[in-house]
Short mmCIF file of C-alpha atoms in Angstrom, two decimals:
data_model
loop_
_atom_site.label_atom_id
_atom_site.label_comp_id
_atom_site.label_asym_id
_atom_site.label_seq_id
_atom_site.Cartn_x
_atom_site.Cartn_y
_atom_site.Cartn_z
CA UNK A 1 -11.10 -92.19 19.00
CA UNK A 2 -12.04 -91.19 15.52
CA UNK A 3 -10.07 -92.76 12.67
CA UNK A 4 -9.11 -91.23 9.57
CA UNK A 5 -8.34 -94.09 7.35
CA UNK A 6 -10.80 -96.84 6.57
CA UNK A 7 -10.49 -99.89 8.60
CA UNK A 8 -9.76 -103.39 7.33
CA UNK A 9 -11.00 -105.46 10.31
CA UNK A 10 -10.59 -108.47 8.45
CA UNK A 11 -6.72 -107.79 7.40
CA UNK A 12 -6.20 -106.46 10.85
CA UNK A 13 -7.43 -109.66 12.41
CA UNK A 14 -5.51 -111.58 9.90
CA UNK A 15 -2.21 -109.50 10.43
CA UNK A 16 -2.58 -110.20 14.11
CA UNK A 17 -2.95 -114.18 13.89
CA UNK A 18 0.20 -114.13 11.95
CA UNK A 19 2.22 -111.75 14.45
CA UNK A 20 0.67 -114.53 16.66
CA UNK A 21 1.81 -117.75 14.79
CA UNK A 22 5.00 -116.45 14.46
CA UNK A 23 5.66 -115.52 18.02
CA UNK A 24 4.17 -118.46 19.73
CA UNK A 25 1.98 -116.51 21.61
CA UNK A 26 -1.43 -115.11 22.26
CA UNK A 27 -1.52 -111.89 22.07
CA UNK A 28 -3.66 -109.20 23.68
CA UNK A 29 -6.96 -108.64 23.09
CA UNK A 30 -7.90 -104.76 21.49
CA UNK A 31 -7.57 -103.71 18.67
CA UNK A 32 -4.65 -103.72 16.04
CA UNK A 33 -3.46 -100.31 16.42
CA UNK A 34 -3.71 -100.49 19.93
CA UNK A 35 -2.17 -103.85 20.52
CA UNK A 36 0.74 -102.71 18.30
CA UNK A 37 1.07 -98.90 19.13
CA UNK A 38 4.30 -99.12 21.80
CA UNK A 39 6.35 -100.99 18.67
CA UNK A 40 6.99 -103.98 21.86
CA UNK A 41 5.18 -106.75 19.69
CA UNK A 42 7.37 -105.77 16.26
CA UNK A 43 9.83 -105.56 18.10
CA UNK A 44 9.67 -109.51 19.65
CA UNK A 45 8.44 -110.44 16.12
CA UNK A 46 11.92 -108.56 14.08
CA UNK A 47 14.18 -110.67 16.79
CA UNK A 48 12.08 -113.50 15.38
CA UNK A 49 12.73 -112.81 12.09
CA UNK A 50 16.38 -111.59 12.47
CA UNK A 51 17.57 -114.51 14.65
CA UNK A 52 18.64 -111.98 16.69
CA UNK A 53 18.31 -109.58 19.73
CA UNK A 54 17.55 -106.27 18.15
CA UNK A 55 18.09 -103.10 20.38
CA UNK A 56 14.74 -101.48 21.66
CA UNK A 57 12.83 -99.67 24.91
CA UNK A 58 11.72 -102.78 26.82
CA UNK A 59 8.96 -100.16 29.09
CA UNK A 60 8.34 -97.38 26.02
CA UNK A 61 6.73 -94.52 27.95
CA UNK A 62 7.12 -91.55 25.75
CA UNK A 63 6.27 -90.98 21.83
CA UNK A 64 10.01 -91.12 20.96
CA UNK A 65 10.29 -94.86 22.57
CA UNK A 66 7.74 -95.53 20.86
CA UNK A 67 8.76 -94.24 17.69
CA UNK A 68 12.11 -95.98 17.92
CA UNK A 69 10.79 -99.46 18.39
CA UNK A 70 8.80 -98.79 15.73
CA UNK A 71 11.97 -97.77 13.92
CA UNK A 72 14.10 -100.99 14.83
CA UNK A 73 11.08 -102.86 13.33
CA UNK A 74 10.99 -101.13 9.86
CA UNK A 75 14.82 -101.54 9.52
CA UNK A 76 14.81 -105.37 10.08
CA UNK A 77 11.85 -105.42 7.45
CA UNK A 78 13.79 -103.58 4.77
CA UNK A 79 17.45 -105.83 6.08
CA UNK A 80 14.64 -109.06 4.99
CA UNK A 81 14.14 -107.35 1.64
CA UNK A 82 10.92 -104.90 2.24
CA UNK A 83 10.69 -102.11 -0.32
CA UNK A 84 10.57 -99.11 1.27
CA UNK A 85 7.73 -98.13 -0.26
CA UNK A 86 6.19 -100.80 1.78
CA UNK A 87 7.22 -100.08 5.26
CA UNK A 88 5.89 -96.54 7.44
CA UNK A 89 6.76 -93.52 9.55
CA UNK A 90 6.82 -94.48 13.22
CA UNK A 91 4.43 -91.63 13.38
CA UNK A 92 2.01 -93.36 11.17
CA UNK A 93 2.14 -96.11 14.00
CA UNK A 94 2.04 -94.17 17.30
CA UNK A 95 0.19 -90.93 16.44
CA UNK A 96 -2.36 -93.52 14.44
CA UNK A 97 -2.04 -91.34 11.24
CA UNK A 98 -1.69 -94.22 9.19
CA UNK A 99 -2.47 -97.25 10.58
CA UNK A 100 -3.14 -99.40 6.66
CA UNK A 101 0.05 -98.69 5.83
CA UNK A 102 1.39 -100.30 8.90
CA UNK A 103 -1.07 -103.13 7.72
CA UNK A 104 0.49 -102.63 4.10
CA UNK A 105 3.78 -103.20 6.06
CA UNK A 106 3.30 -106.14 8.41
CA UNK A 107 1.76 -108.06 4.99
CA UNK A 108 4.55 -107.22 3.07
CA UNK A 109 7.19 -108.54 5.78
CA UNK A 110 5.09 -112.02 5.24
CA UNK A 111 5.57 -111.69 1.64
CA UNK A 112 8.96 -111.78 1.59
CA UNK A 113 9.33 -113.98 4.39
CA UNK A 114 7.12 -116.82 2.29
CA UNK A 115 9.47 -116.28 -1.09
CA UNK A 116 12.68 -117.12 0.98
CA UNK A 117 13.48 -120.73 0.01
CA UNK A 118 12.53 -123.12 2.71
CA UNK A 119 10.35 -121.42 4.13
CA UNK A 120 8.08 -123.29 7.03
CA UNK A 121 6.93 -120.71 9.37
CA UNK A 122 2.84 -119.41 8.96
CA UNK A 123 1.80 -117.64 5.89
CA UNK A 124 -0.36 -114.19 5.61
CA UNK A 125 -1.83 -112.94 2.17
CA UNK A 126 -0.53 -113.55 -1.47
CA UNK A 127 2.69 -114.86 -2.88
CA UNK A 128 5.42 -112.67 -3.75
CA UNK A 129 5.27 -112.78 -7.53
CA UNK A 130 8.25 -114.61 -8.98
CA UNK A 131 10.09 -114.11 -12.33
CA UNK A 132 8.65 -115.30 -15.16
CA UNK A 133 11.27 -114.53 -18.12
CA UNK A 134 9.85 -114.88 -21.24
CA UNK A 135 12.51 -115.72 -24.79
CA UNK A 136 11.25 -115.06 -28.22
CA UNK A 137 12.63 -116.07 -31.66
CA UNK A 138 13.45 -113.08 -34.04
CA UNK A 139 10.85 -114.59 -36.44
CA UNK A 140 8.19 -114.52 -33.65
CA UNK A 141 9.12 -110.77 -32.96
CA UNK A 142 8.97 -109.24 -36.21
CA UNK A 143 5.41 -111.48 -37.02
CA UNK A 144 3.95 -109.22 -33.66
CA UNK A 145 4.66 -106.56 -35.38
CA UNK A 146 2.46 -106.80 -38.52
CA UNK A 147 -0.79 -107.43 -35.52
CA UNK A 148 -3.13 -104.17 -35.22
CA UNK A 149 -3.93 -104.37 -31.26
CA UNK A 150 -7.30 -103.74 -30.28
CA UNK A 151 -6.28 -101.04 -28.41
CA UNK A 152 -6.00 -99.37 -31.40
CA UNK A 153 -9.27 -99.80 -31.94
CA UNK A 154 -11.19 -101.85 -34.97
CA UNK A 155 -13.99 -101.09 -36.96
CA UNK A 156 -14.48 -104.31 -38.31
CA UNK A 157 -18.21 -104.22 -39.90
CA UNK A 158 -19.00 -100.54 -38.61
CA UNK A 159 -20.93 -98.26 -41.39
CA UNK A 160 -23.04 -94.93 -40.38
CA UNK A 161 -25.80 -96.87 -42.57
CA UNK A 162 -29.10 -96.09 -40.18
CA UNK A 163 -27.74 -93.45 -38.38
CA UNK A 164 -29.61 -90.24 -37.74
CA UNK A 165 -28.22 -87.02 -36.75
CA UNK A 166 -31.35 -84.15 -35.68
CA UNK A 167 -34.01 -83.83 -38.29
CA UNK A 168 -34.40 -85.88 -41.40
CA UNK A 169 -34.20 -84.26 -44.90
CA UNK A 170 -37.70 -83.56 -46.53
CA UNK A 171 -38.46 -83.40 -49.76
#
């Protein structure tokens, strides 16, 4: 089947050894798209995360199953704090439309899942970023403001001295 996004093999594999870790299982061989396309695997992996049994087609057989496991996945990702940004369309999932974004997804559910406090279960990709509030005197405020940023530009030791533009002069 030809793809129309640009693999990430090595974020697939890693994705998948995560899913893995976290279920306690091997899981099938293939390939990420493939192993993940009925939504049966997310949907094992958001009762993990949920603590829960979490309502889903155990024997998905048409595109709508399909589409709702994948559904009962992405709302147990955005109940553990997923942006929505970060989640996909079912469709993306089953139809294979936009299978990094599932990747985007499954990375971000990690994410979050490492900045809970306590947290002991198999990591996957970055740190969430934390807050890191910043306090400032008056005094220090008002001395930034007298500072010409370099964005501004400088021209610090710049003359047109030696610079030739077309023909010289003659005379």
């Amino acid at each position: 089947m030809a793809h129309r996004y640009k693999k990430d093999p090595e974020g697939e594999a890693q994705a998948l050894g995560w899913i893995s870790e976290m279920l306690g299982e091997t899981l099938p061989a293939g390939e990420f798209d493939e192993i993940l396309e009925d939504g049966l695997i997310l949907c094992r992996l958001a009762e993990k995360i949920a603590g829960k049994k979490i309502p889903h087609n155990k024997k998905p057989k048409t595109k709508f199953q399909k589409m709702e496991n994948a559904q009962s996945f992405q709302q147990v990702a955005k109940d553990v704090g997923v942006r929505t940004m970060d989640t996909f369309q079912p469709v993306d999932l089953v139809e294979r439309k936009d299978i990094p974004q599932v990747l985007q997804c499954v990375f971000a559910v990690a994410r979050v899942l490492q900045a809970k406090p306590g947290w002991s279960g198999p990591e996957l990709g970055p740190k969430q970023a934390t807050e890191n509030k910043r306090e400032f005197t008056d005094e220090q405020l008002n001395a930034g403001k007298d500072v010409i940023s370099l964005q501004y530009g400088s021209n610090k030791g710049a003359t047109a001295a030696g610079v030739n533009m077309g023909q010289t002069r003659h005379m």
